[in-house]
Tab-separated table of C-alpha atoms in Angstrom:
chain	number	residue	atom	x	y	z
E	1	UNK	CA	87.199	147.224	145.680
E	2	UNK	CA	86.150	150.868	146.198
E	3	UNK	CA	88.102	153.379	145.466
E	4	UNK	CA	88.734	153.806	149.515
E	5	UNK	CA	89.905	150.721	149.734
E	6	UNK	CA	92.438	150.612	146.762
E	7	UNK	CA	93.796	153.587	148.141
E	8	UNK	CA	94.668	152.375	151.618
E	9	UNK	CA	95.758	149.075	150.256
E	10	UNK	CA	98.447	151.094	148.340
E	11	UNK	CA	99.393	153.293	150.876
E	12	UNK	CA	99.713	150.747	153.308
E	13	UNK	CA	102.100	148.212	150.428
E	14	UNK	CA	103.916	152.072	149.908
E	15	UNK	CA	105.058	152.225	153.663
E	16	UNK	CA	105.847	148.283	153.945
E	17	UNK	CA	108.014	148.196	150.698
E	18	UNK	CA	110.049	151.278	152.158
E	19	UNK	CA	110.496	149.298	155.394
E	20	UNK	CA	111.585	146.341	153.509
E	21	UNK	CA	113.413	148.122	150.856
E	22	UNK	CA	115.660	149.570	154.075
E	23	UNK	CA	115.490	145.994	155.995
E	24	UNK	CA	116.996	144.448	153.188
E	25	UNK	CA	119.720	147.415	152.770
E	26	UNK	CA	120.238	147.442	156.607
E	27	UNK	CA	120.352	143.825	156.955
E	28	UNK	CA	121.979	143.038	161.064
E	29	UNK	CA	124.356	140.771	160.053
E	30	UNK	CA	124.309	140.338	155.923
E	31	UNK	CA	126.845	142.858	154.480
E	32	UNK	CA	130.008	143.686	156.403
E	33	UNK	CA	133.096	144.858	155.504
E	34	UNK	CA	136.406	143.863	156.699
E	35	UNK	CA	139.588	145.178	155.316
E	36	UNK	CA	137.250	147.163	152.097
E	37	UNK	CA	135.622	143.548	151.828
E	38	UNK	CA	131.983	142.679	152.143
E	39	UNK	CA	131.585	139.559	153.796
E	40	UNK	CA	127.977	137.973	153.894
E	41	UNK	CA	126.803	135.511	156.745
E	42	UNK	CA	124.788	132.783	155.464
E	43	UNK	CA	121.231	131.217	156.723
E	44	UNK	CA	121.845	129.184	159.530
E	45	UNK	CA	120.794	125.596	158.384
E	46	UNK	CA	117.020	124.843	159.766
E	47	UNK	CA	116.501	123.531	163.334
E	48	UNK	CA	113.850	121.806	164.398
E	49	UNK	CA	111.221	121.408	166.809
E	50	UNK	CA	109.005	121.605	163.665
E	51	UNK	CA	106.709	124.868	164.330
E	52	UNK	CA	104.680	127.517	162.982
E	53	UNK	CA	105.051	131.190	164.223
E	54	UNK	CA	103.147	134.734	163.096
E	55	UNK	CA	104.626	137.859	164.361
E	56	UNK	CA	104.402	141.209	164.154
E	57	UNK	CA	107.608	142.773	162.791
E	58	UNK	CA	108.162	146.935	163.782
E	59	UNK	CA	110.547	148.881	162.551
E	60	UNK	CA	111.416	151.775	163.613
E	61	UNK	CA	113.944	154.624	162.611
E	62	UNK	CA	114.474	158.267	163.743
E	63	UNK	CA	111.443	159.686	161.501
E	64	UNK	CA	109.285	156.556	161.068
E	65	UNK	CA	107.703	153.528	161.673
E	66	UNK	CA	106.967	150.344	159.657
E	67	UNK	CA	105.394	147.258	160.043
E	68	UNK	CA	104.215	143.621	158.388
E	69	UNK	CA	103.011	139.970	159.598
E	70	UNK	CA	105.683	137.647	159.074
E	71	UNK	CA	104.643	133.867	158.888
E	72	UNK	CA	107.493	131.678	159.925
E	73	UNK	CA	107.319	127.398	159.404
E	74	UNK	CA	110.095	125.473	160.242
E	75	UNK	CA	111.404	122.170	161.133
E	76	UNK	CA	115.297	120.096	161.107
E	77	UNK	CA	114.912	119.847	157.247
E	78	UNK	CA	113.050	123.282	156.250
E	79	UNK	CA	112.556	127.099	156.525
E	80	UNK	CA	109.720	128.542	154.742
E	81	UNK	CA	109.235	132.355	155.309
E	82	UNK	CA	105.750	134.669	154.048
E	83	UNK	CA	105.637	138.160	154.659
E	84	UNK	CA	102.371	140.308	154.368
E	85	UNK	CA	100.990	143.338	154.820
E	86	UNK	CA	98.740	144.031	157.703
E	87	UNK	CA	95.727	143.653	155.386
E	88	UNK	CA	96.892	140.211	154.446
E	89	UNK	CA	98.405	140.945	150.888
E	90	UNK	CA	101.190	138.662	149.867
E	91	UNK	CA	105.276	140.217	149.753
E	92	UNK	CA	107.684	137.716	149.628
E	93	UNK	CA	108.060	133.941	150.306
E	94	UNK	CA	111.041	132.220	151.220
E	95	UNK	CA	112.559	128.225	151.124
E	96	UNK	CA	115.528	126.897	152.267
E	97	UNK	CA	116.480	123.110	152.834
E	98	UNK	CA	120.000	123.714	154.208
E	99	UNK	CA	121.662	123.825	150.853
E	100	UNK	CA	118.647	125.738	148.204
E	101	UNK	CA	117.474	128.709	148.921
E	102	UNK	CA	114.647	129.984	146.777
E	103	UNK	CA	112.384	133.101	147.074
E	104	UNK	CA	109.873	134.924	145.430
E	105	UNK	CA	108.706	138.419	146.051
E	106	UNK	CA	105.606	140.644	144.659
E	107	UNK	CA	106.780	142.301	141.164
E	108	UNK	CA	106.383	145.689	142.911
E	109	UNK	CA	108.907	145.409	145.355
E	110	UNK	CA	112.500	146.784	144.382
E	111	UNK	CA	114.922	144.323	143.247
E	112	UNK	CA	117.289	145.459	146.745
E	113	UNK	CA	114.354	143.760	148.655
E	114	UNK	CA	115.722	140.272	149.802
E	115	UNK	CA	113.999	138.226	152.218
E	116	UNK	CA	116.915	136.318	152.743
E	117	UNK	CA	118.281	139.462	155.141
E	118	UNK	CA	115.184	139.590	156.901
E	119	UNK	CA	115.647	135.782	158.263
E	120	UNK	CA	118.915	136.540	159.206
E	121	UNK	CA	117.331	138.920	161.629
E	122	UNK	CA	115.123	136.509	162.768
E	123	UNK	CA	117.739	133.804	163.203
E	124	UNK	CA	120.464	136.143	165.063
E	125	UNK	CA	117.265	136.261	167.785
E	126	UNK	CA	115.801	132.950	167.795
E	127	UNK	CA	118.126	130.180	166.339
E	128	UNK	CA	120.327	128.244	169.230
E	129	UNK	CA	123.845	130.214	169.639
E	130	UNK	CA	126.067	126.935	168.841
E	131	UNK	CA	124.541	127.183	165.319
E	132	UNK	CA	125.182	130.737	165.067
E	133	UNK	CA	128.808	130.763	166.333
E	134	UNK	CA	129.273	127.571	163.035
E	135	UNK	CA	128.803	130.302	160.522
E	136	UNK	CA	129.672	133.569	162.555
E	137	UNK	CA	132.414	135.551	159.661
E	138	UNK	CA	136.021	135.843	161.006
E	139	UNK	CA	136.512	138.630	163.317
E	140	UNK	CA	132.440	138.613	164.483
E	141	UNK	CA	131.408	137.119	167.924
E	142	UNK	CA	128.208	136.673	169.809
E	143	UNK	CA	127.929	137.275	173.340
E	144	UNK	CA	124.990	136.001	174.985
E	145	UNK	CA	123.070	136.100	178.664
E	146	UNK	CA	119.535	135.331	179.716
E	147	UNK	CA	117.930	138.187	178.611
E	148	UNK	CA	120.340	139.395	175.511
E	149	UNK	CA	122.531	138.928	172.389
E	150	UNK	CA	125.606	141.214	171.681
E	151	UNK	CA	126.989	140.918	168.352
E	152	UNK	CA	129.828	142.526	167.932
E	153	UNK	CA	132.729	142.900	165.014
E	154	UNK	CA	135.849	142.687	166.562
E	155	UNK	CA	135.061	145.039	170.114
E	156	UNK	CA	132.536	147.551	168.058
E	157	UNK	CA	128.714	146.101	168.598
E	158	UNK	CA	127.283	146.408	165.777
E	159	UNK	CA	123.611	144.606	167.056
E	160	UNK	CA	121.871	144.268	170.414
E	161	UNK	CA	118.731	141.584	171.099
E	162	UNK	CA	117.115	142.218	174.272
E	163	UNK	CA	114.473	139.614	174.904
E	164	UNK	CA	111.533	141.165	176.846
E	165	UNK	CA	109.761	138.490	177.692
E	166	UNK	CA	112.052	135.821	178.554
E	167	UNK	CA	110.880	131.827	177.315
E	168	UNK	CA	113.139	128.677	176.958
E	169	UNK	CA	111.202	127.692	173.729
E	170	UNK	CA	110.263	131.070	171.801
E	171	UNK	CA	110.383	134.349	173.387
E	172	UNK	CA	107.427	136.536	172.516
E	173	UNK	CA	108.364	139.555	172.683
E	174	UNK	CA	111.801	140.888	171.973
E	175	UNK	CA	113.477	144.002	170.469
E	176	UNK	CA	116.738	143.915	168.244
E	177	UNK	CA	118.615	147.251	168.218
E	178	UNK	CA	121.213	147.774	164.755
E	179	UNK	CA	123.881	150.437	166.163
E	180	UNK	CA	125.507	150.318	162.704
E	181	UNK	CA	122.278	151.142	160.341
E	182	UNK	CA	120.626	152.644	163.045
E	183	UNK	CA	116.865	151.124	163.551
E	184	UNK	CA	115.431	149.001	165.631
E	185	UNK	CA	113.130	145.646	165.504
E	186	UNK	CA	110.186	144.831	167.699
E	187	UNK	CA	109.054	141.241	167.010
E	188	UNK	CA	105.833	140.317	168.790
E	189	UNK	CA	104.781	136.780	168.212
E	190	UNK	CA	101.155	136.399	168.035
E	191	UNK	CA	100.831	132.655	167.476
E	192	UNK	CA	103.423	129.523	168.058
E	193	UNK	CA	101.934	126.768	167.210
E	194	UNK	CA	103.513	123.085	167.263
E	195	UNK	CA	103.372	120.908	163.818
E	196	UNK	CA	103.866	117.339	163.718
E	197	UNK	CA	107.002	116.107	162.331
């Protein structure tokens, strides 16, 4: 690689660690407290149809903006999560069966960055509210219309999904709002593909 090149390719793994590095500290619905408790939601279990989706994800706080390619697979038995940089260089991939989760991440992230938060994200958006409401913590409750999720701990909302481009199966284009940590999501799905089960 020139010397150009080696240079943008860090710069551009710089600003996607710090936007993972705060994802993962400013996870939606990870870390709560309740009564000077944290309490974690867990991964939804996996849901079928089986499908593969890339998206853009865009983060975006008062004085910056972020972004990476997320590659999302997933059918009733699996989740399997890759993020990237825009240039294609691998951050993180993630497994989970229901019961295992495992990840691994690039040895230059930080050791706060866990994909695990980013998923939950994704899964307060896209994962059928039934499933949601099964592992919702105690005091938490989604509210939900055709065009948005409210999540909300006890009457404060703490997130906001507003989908922007409404669509039964996957809707491609939809911003999540975190009142509590204060950024907000755009996820733009460039490709939904259907895999055989």
């Amino acid at each position: 690689m020139t010397g150009l090149t080696v240079a943008a390719a860090r710069r551009s793994l710089v600003a996607v660690f710090m936007m993972l590095t705060l994802l993962a500290g400013c996870s939606a619905v990870q870390h709560k407290e309740i009564a000077g408790q944290p309490v974690a939601m867990p991964i939804a279990p996996p849901t079928g149809p089986a499908r593969r989706v890339v998206q853009q994800l865009t983060a975006t706080w008062t004085d910056r903006q972020e972004s990476l390619v997320c590659v999302l697979e997933l059918d009733s038995r699996h989740i399997a999560m890759a993020g990237l940089t825009n240039e294609g260089l691998s951050l993180f991939n993630l497994s989970y069966d229901g019961h295992t989760l495992t990840s691994d991440k690039s040895p230059l992230l930080p050791d706060a960055v866990a994909p695990e938060f980013m998923i939950a994200d994704l899964q307060l958006v896209y994962w059928p509210v039934a499933e949601l409401e099964k592992i919702l913590p105690a005091g938490w409750r989604l509210e939900t219309g055709p065009d948005h999720r409210l999540l909300y701990q006890q009457n404060d909302r703490k997130v906001e999904v507003r989908y922007l481009s409404p669509d039964a199966a996957w809707p491609r284009a939809v911003e999540l709002t975190n009142h509590q940590y204060h950024y907000r999501l755009n996820i733009k799905t460039l490709s939904y593909d259907a895999l055989p089960e």
